Amino acid sequence: MDTCNNITMDTCNNLNFTEIIYASYKCMNVDNTSNVCEVHYEDAKDFCESTYTSCDWISSLNQSQLFIEPFKVLNFSFLTKKCILWVITLISSLGIGINLLTLTAIPYVRWRYKTEFSILQSPPVLLVLHLSFCNLLYCSFGLPHFFQSINLGYFPYGRNVCFWIALLRNLVAQSSIATQGFIAFCVYNKKMFENGETKYVIVLIWISSFITIVGDIFGITGEYKWTGSVYGCDAVYEDSTNFGILASVFGSFLLMSCSYFLISINLVERKKLITKSMGMENVNLSKHISTFVFITLVFGTSVTPAACLAWGLTDLRAGQNVTLIVSCLYWNSFAVGVLLYVLSNQRIKDAYVRFFSDIHTICKTVLQCQSKM
């Protein structure tokens, strides 16, 4: 613990806020599902009076702005805290690795073998790359923020930084969610995206995502600040709800469901035509249809429960363990979600194989050159 030993009562510049918070918080049970733990200014003041006796701690405590209002504290057992930190580390590492690989391998093969892998020029693949870009951003600065928040129990960089972290993370998250809906629609109606309209769709995704969270940005529906939850800096809703986010989540889910359902119907109709005209009875569509169903179910079981139970957008309440499980499933979608798309197509899997083959050849050539020097 940092204390000041100056008898001149200099300002305490190194208050240990982690110790202040965990020594001063009080918990109360609400709705029989979870404990709400808070630190009030008077409690923090009492602790500082008994601990920092040789320096002036008041100005540092006030400048922190942590206790302007009752400060919510993350209250986990030691084992739960360690487990969730390990899970976040694993998800973040996987997400950065997988999405970096996708954003490297597909553009490389797309450029190097343009005619051989013509599928990589298609609009859905471009949207998949955009999804991977959004997921990479979320795993790069969103998940590390959760790690820091859970590890420290508070956010040490002030309300303004907290606001911008929450804004950027939610903007990226909404863009990722919307992109998945547009991927499904693009697969269903490829002709609409064939003349270079995909780049305009990406711009539309970011604009619509910003509009979705604009109520929280300007404090109309919610307010970006410290939440005292695993989400750290996020939107806090008091007497209102951002229905735009709920509409975005369930709208994307509905768009995915309808698009993949219509695609499946078209595939069945084509099978009937092929069977009638060519007499082919062994056309297998189950793999394609099961892929569409699986992608939709993964979205439905990862994003929608988080929106209903963990984001404070509804009156539904769940216990701490349920909220943690739901949140981890949601975070995991940013790590491995792009694999649902790239591994469901054999030609895209072949592109990954070609990329690794070229990397192996390049490394082998470099090592041979070095050995001859």
PDB file of N, CA and C in Angstrom, residues 102-170:
ATOM      1  N   THR A 102      -7.481 -14.859 -41.233  1.00  0.00           N
ATOM      2  CA  THR A 102      -8.497 -14.686 -42.278  1.00  0.00           C
ATOM      3  C   THR A 102      -8.226 -13.434 -43.111  1.00  0.00           C
ATOM      4  N   LEU A 103      -7.886 -12.337 -42.434  1.00  0.00           N
ATOM      5  CA  LEU A 103      -7.648 -11.070 -43.134  1.00  0.00           C
ATOM      6  C   LEU A 103      -6.328 -11.071 -43.887  1.00  0.00           C
ATOM      7  N   THR A 104      -5.494 -12.067 -43.654  1.00  0.00           N
ATOM      8  CA  THR A 104      -4.236 -12.195 -44.396  1.00  0.00           C
ATOM      9  C   THR A 104      -4.356 -13.217 -45.515  1.00  0.00           C
ATOM     10  N   ALA A 105      -4.894 -14.394 -45.183  1.00  0.00           N
ATOM     11  CA  ALA A 105      -4.923 -15.503 -46.141  1.00  0.00           C
ATOM     12  C   ALA A 105      -5.858 -15.237 -47.313  1.00  0.00           C
ATOM     13  N   ILE A 106      -7.092 -14.835 -47.027  1.00  0.00           N
ATOM     14  CA  ILE A 106      -8.063 -14.666 -48.115  1.00  0.00           C
ATOM     15  C   ILE A 106      -7.672 -13.533 -49.063  1.00  0.00           C
ATOM     16  N   PRO A 107      -7.298 -12.338 -48.583  1.00  0.00           N
ATOM     17  CA  PRO A 107      -6.861 -11.301 -49.534  1.00  0.00           C
ATOM     18  C   PRO A 107      -5.627 -11.708 -50.333  1.00  0.00           C
ATOM     19  N   TYR A 108      -4.706 -12.455 -49.697  1.00  0.00           N
ATOM     20  CA  TYR A 108      -3.509 -12.897 -50.419  1.00  0.00           C
ATOM     21  C   TYR A 108      -3.877 -13.819 -51.575  1.00  0.00           C
ATOM     22  N   VAL A 109      -4.654 -14.864 -51.282  1.00  0.00           N
ATOM     23  CA  VAL A 109      -5.049 -15.811 -52.335  1.00  0.00           C
ATOM     24  C   VAL A 109      -5.957 -15.117 -53.344  1.00  0.00           C
ATOM     25  N   ARG A 110      -6.784 -14.213 -52.876  1.00  0.00           N
ATOM     26  CA  ARG A 110      -7.685 -13.450 -53.753  1.00  0.00           C
ATOM     27  C   ARG A 110      -6.894 -12.641 -54.779  1.00  0.00           C
ATOM     28  N   TRP A 111      -5.747 -12.105 -54.353  1.00  0.00           N
ATOM     29  CA  TRP A 111      -4.893 -11.322 -55.256  1.00  0.00           C
ATOM     30  C   TRP A 111      -3.966 -12.217 -56.074  1.00  0.00           C
ATOM     31  N   ARG A 112      -3.365 -13.215 -55.433  1.00  0.00           N
ATOM     32  CA  ARG A 112      -2.334 -14.039 -56.078  1.00  0.00           C
ATOM     33  C   ARG A 112      -2.920 -15.038 -57.062  1.00  0.00           C
ATOM     34  N   TYR A 113      -4.093 -15.590 -56.770  1.00  0.00           N
ATOM     35  CA  TYR A 113      -4.705 -16.616 -57.617  1.00  0.00           C
ATOM     36  C   TYR A 113      -6.119 -16.186 -57.997  1.00  0.00           C
ATOM     37  N   LYS A 114      -6.203 -15.037 -58.624  1.00  0.00           N
ATOM     38  CA  LYS A 114      -7.495 -14.412 -58.898  1.00  0.00           C
ATOM     39  C   LYS A 114      -8.410 -15.295 -59.733  1.00  0.00           C
ATOM     40  N   THR A 115      -7.880 -15.885 -60.798  1.00  0.00           N
ATOM     41  CA  THR A 115      -8.725 -16.695 -61.690  1.00  0.00           C
ATOM     42  C   THR A 115      -9.020 -18.074 -61.121  1.00  0.00           C
ATOM     43  N   GLU A 116      -8.065 -18.647 -60.409  1.00  0.00           N
ATOM     44  CA  GLU A 116      -8.243 -19.994 -59.870  1.00  0.00           C
ATOM     45  C   GLU A 116      -9.267 -20.010 -58.733  1.00  0.00           C
ATOM     46  N   PHE A 117      -9.254 -18.956 -57.916  1.00  0.00           N
ATOM     47  CA  PHE A 117     -10.181 -18.867 -56.789  1.00  0.00           C
ATOM     48  C   PHE A 117     -11.145 -17.706 -57.023  1.00  0.00           C
ATOM     49  N   SER A 118     -11.952 -17.850 -58.064  1.00  0.00           N
ATOM     50  CA  SER A 118     -12.872 -16.767 -58.422  1.00  0.00           C
ATOM     51  C   SER A 118     -13.938 -16.534 -57.356  1.00  0.00           C
ATOM     52  N   ILE A 119     -14.203 -17.569 -56.535  1.00  0.00           N
ATOM     53  CA  ILE A 119     -15.220 -17.407 -55.488  1.00  0.00           C
ATOM     54  C   ILE A 119     -14.820 -16.333 -54.481  1.00  0.00           C
ATOM     55  N   LEU A 120     -13.523 -16.109 -54.342  1.00  0.00           N
ATOM     56  CA  LEU A 120     -13.055 -15.107 -53.382  1.00  0.00           C
ATOM     57  C   LEU A 120     -13.352 -13.689 -53.850  1.00  0.00           C
ATOM     58  N   GLN A 121     -13.739 -13.536 -55.113  1.00  0.00           N
ATOM     59  CA  GLN A 121     -14.112 -12.220 -55.635  1.00  0.00           C
ATOM     60  C   GLN A 121     -15.590 -11.915 -55.391  1.00  0.00           C
ATOM     61  N   SER A 122     -16.329 -12.887 -54.863  1.00  0.00           N
ATOM     62  CA  SER A 122     -17.775 -12.734 -54.715  1.00  0.00           C
ATOM     63  C   SER A 122     -18.110 -11.782 -53.563  1.00  0.00           C
ATOM     64  N   PRO A 123     -19.244 -11.099 -53.639  1.00  0.00           N
ATOM     65  CA  PRO A 123     -19.658 -10.167 -52.572  1.00  0.00           C
ATOM     66  C   PRO A 123     -19.770 -10.793 -51.185  1.00  0.00           C
ATOM     67  N   PRO A 124     -20.317 -12.028 -51.042  1.00  0.00           N
ATOM     68  CA  PRO A 124     -20.389 -12.595 -49.696  1.00  0.00           C
ATOM     69  C   PRO A 124     -19.021 -12.728 -49.019  1.00  0.00           C
ATOM     70  N   VAL A 125     -18.001 -13.063 -49.797  1.00  0.00           N
ATOM     71  CA  VAL A 125     -16.659 -13.210 -49.219  1.00  0.00           C
ATOM     72  C   VAL A 125     -16.137 -11.860 -48.748  1.00  0.00           C
ATOM     73  N   LEU A 126     -16.423 -10.804 -49.500  1.00  0.00           N
ATOM     74  CA  LEU A 126     -16.011  -9.464 -49.080  1.00  0.00           C
ATOM     75  C   LEU A 126     -16.686  -9.090 -47.759  1.00  0.00           C
ATOM     76  N   LEU A 127     -17.940  -9.451 -47.600  1.00  0.00           N
ATOM     77  CA  LEU A 127     -18.642  -9.187 -46.345  1.00  0.00           C
ATOM     78  C   LEU A 127     -18.088 -10.049 -45.212  1.00  0.00           C
ATOM     79  N   VAL A 128     -17.665 -11.267 -45.528  1.00  0.00           N
ATOM     80  CA  VAL A 128     -17.035 -12.107 -44.514  1.00  0.00           C
ATOM     81  C   VAL A 128     -15.724 -11.468 -44.031  1.00  0.00           C
ATOM     82  N   LEU A 129     -14.966 -10.886 -44.954  1.00  0.00           N
ATOM     83  CA  LEU A 129     -13.738 -10.176 -44.570  1.00  0.00           C
ATOM     84  C   LEU A 129     -14.067  -8.973 -43.676  1.00  0.00           C
ATOM     85  N   HIS A 130     -15.158  -8.291 -43.995  1.00  0.00           N
ATOM     86  CA  HIS A 130     -15.573  -7.168 -43.155  1.00  0.00           C
ATOM     87  C   HIS A 130     -15.988  -7.658 -41.766  1.00  0.00           C
ATOM     88  N   LEU A 131     -16.666  -8.791 -41.705  1.00  0.00           N
ATOM     89  CA  LEU A 131     -17.029  -9.386 -40.413  1.00  0.00           C
ATOM     90  C   LEU A 131     -15.775  -9.717 -39.609  1.00  0.00           C
ATOM     91  N   SER A 132     -14.790 -10.284 -40.272  1.00  0.00           N
ATOM     92  CA  SER A 132     -13.546 -10.631 -39.597  1.00  0.00           C
ATOM     93  C   SER A 132     -12.831  -9.387 -39.084  1.00  0.00           C
ATOM     94  N   PHE A 133     -12.879  -8.306 -39.850  1.00  0.00           N
ATOM     95  CA  PHE A 133     -12.271  -7.041 -39.425  1.00  0.00           C
ATOM     96  C   PHE A 133     -12.961  -6.509 -38.162  1.00  0.00           C
ATOM     97  N   CYS A 134     -14.284  -6.524 -38.147  1.00  0.00           N
ATOM     98  CA  CYS A 134     -15.029  -6.071 -36.964  1.00  0.00           C
ATOM     99  C   CYS A 134     -14.709  -6.940 -35.754  1.00  0.00           C
ATOM    100  N   ASN A 135     -14.663  -8.242 -35.959  1.00  0.00           N
ATOM    101  CA  ASN A 135     -14.379  -9.156 -34.853  1.00  0.00           C
ATOM    102  C   ASN A 135     -12.961  -8.976 -34.321  1.00  0.00           C
ATOM    103  N   LEU A 136     -12.021  -8.690 -35.230  1.00  0.00           N
ATOM    104  CA  LEU A 136     -10.647  -8.441 -34.800  1.00  0.00           C
ATOM    105  C   LEU A 136     -10.572  -7.205 -33.917  1.00  0.00           C
ATOM    106  N   LEU A 137     -11.277  -6.148 -34.289  1.00  0.00           N
ATOM    107  CA  LEU A 137     -11.295  -4.940 -33.466  1.00  0.00           C
ATOM    108  C   LEU A 137     -11.877  -5.229 -32.084  1.00  0.00           C
ATOM    109  N   TYR A 138     -12.953  -5.990 -32.050  1.00  0.00           N
ATOM    110  CA  TYR A 138     -13.592  -6.300 -30.761  1.00  0.00           C
ATOM    111  C   TYR A 138     -12.658  -7.108 -29.866  1.00  0.00           C
ATOM    112  N   CYS A 139     -11.979  -8.096 -30.454  1.00  0.00           N
ATOM    113  CA  CYS A 139     -11.071  -8.930 -29.673  1.00  0.00           C
ATOM    114  C   CYS A 139      -9.814  -8.181 -29.259  1.00  0.00           C
ATOM    115  N   SER A 140      -9.456  -7.138 -30.019  1.00  0.00           N
ATOM    116  CA  SER A 140      -8.207  -6.413 -29.759  1.00  0.00           C
ATOM    117  C   SER A 140      -8.336  -5.396 -28.640  1.00  0.00           C
ATOM    118  N   PHE A 141      -9.476  -4.678 -28.581  1.00  0.00           N
ATOM    119  CA  PHE A 141      -9.591  -3.672 -27.524  1.00  0.00           C
ATOM    120  C   PHE A 141     -10.840  -3.827 -26.652  1.00  0.00           C
ATOM    121  N   GLY A 142     -11.809  -4.611 -27.103  1.00  0.00           N
ATOM    122  CA  GLY A 142     -12.996  -4.832 -26.285  1.00  0.00           C
ATOM    123  C   GLY A 142     -12.746  -5.847 -25.176  1.00  0.00           C
ATOM    124  N   LEU A 143     -12.252  -7.023 -25.543  1.00  0.00           N
ATOM    125  CA  LEU A 143     -12.005  -8.073 -24.559  1.00  0.00           C
ATOM    126  C   LEU A 143     -10.897  -7.709 -23.568  1.00  0.00           C
ATOM    127  N   PRO A 144      -9.792  -7.076 -23.994  1.00  0.00           N
ATOM    128  CA  PRO A 144      -8.802  -6.641 -22.996  1.00  0.00           C
ATOM    129  C   PRO A 144      -9.373  -5.658 -21.976  1.00  0.00           C
ATOM    130  N   HIS A 145     -10.333  -4.843 -22.395  1.00  0.00           N
ATOM    131  CA  HIS A 145     -10.978  -3.935 -21.441  1.00  0.00           C
ATOM    132  C   HIS A 145     -11.754  -4.718 -20.391  1.00  0.00           C
ATOM    133  N   PHE A 146     -12.446  -5.786 -20.811  1.00  0.00           N
ATOM    134  CA  PHE A 146     -13.160  -6.624 -19.855  1.00  0.00           C
ATOM    135  C   PHE A 146     -12.183  -7.260 -18.868  1.00  0.00           C
ATOM    136  N   PHE A 147     -11.043  -7.717 -19.392  1.00  0.00           N
ATOM    137  CA  PHE A 147     -10.018  -8.333 -18.542  1.00  0.00           C
ATOM    138  C   PHE A 147      -9.550  -7.340 -17.474  1.00  0.00           C
ATOM    139  N   GLN A 148      -9.240  -6.127 -17.917  1.00  0.00           N
ATOM    140  CA  GLN A 148      -8.768  -5.111 -16.975  1.00  0.00           C
ATOM    141  C   GLN A 148      -9.838  -4.773 -15.943  1.00  0.00           C
ATOM    142  N   SER A 149     -11.076  -4.647 -16.394  1.00  0.00           N
ATOM    143  CA  SER A 149     -12.168  -4.284 -15.488  1.00  0.00           C
ATOM    144  C   SER A 149     -12.369  -5.338 -14.416  1.00  0.00           C
ATOM    145  N   ILE A 150     -12.340  -6.618 -14.811  1.00  0.00           N
ATOM    146  CA  ILE A 150     -12.538  -7.696 -13.851  1.00  0.00           C
ATOM    147  C   ILE A 150     -11.327  -7.830 -12.938  1.00  0.00           C
ATOM    148  N   ASN A 151     -10.135  -7.654 -13.491  1.00  0.00           N
ATOM    149  CA  ASN A 151      -8.917  -7.811 -12.710  1.00  0.00           C
ATOM    150  C   ASN A 151      -8.780  -6.719 -11.644  1.00  0.00           C
ATOM    151  N   LEU A 152      -9.059  -5.458 -12.029  1.00  0.00           N
ATOM    152  CA  LEU A 152      -8.916  -4.347 -11.097  1.00  0.00           C
ATOM    153  C   LEU A 152     -10.178  -4.115 -10.266  1.00  0.00           C
ATOM    154  N   GLY A 153     -11.327  -4.352 -10.888  1.00  0.00           N
ATOM    155  CA  GLY A 153     -12.585  -4.065 -10.207  1.00  0.00           C
ATOM    156  C   GLY A 153     -13.079  -2.656 -10.430  1.00  0.00           C
ATOM    157  N   TYR A 154     -12.316  -1.856 -11.144  1.00  0.00           N
ATOM    158  CA  TYR A 154     -12.730  -0.494 -11.468  1.00  0.00           C
ATOM    159  C   TYR A 154     -11.951  -0.044 -12.708  1.00  0.00           C
ATOM    160  N   PHE A 155     -12.337   1.107 -13.261  1.00  0.00           N
ATOM    161  CA  PHE A 155     -11.668   1.651 -14.439  1.00  0.00           C
ATOM    162  C   PHE A 155     -10.869   2.886 -14.023  1.00  0.00           C
ATOM    163  N   PRO A 156      -9.549   2.847 -14.181  1.00  0.00           N
ATOM    164  CA  PRO A 156      -8.712   3.898 -13.589  1.00  0.00           C
ATOM    165  C   PRO A 156      -8.461   5.120 -14.466  1.00  0.00           C
ATOM    166  N   TYR A 157      -9.016   5.168 -15.679  1.00  0.00           N
ATOM    167  CA  TYR A 157      -8.618   6.223 -16.617  1.00  0.00           C
ATOM    168  C   TYR A 157      -9.645   7.329 -16.807  1.00  0.00           C
ATOM    169  N   GLY A 158     -10.640   7.397 -15.952  1.00  0.00           N
ATOM    170  CA  GLY A 158     -11.567   8.520 -15.985  1.00  0.00           C
ATOM    171  C   GLY A 158     -12.802   8.272 -16.831  1.00  0.00           C
ATOM    172  N   ARG A 159     -13.784   9.147 -16.649  1.00  0.00           N
ATOM    173  CA  ARG A 159     -15.092   8.992 -17.293  1.00  0.00           C
ATOM    174  C   ARG A 159     -15.030   9.217 -18.803  1.00  0.00           C
ATOM    175  N   ASN A 160     -14.188  10.143 -19.264  1.00  0.00           N
ATOM    176  CA  ASN A 160     -14.119  10.431 -20.700  1.00  0.00           C
ATOM    177  C   ASN A 160     -13.573   9.247 -21.487  1.00  0.00           C
ATOM    178  N   VAL A 161     -12.487   8.650 -20.992  1.00  0.00           N
ATOM    179  CA  VAL A 161     -11.923   7.475 -21.664  1.00  0.00           C
ATOM    180  C   VAL A 161     -12.919   6.319 -21.610  1.00  0.00           C
ATOM    181  N   CYS A 162     -13.593   6.177 -20.481  1.00  0.00           N
ATOM    182  CA  CYS A 162     -14.613   5.132 -20.331  1.00  0.00           C
ATOM    183  C   CYS A 162     -15.717   5.303 -21.379  1.00  0.00           C
ATOM    184  N   PHE A 163     -16.127   6.537 -21.597  1.00  0.00           N
ATOM    185  CA  PHE A 163     -17.169   6.838 -22.584  1.00  0.00           C
ATOM    186  C   PHE A 163     -16.746   6.387 -23.978  1.00  0.00           C
ATOM    187  N   TRP A 164     -15.520   6.735 -24.391  1.00  0.00           N
ATOM    188  CA  TRP A 164     -15.082   6.423 -25.752  1.00  0.00           C
ATOM    189  C   TRP A 164     -14.847   4.933 -25.950  1.00  0.00           C
ATOM    190  N   ILE A 165     -14.365   4.255 -24.924  1.00  0.00           N
ATOM    191  CA  ILE A 165     -14.196   2.798 -25.031  1.00  0.00           C
ATOM    192  C   ILE A 165     -15.549   2.128 -25.238  1.00  0.00           C
ATOM    193  N   ALA A 166     -16.545   2.549 -24.455  1.00  0.00           N
ATOM    194  CA  ALA A 166     -17.884   1.969 -24.590  1.00  0.00           C
ATOM    195  C   ALA A 166     -18.474   2.273 -25.963  1.00  0.00           C
ATOM    196  N   LEU A 167     -18.312   3.512 -26.430  1.00  0.00           N
ATOM    197  CA  LEU A 167     -18.867   3.906 -27.729  1.00  0.00           C
ATOM    198  C   LEU A 167     -18.258   3.073 -28.859  1.00  0.00           C
ATOM    199  N   LEU A 168     -16.925   3.015 -28.916  1.00  0.00           N
ATOM    200  CA  LEU A 168     -16.257   2.318 -30.016  1.00  0.00           C
ATOM    201  C   LEU A 168     -16.552   0.823 -29.985  1.00  0.00           C
ATOM    202  N   ARG A 169     -16.563   0.237 -28.777  1.00  0.00           N
ATOM    203  CA  ARG A 169     -16.824  -1.199 -28.694  1.00  0.00           C
ATOM    204  C   ARG A 169     -18.240  -1.535 -29.146  1.00  0.00           C
ATOM    205  N   ASN A 170     -19.213  -0.737 -28.720  1.00  0.00           N
ATOM    206  CA  ASN A 170     -20.598  -0.989 -29.118  1.00  0.00           C
ATOM    207  C   ASN A 170     -20.810  -0.740 -30.603  1.00  0.00           C
TER     208      ASN A 170
END
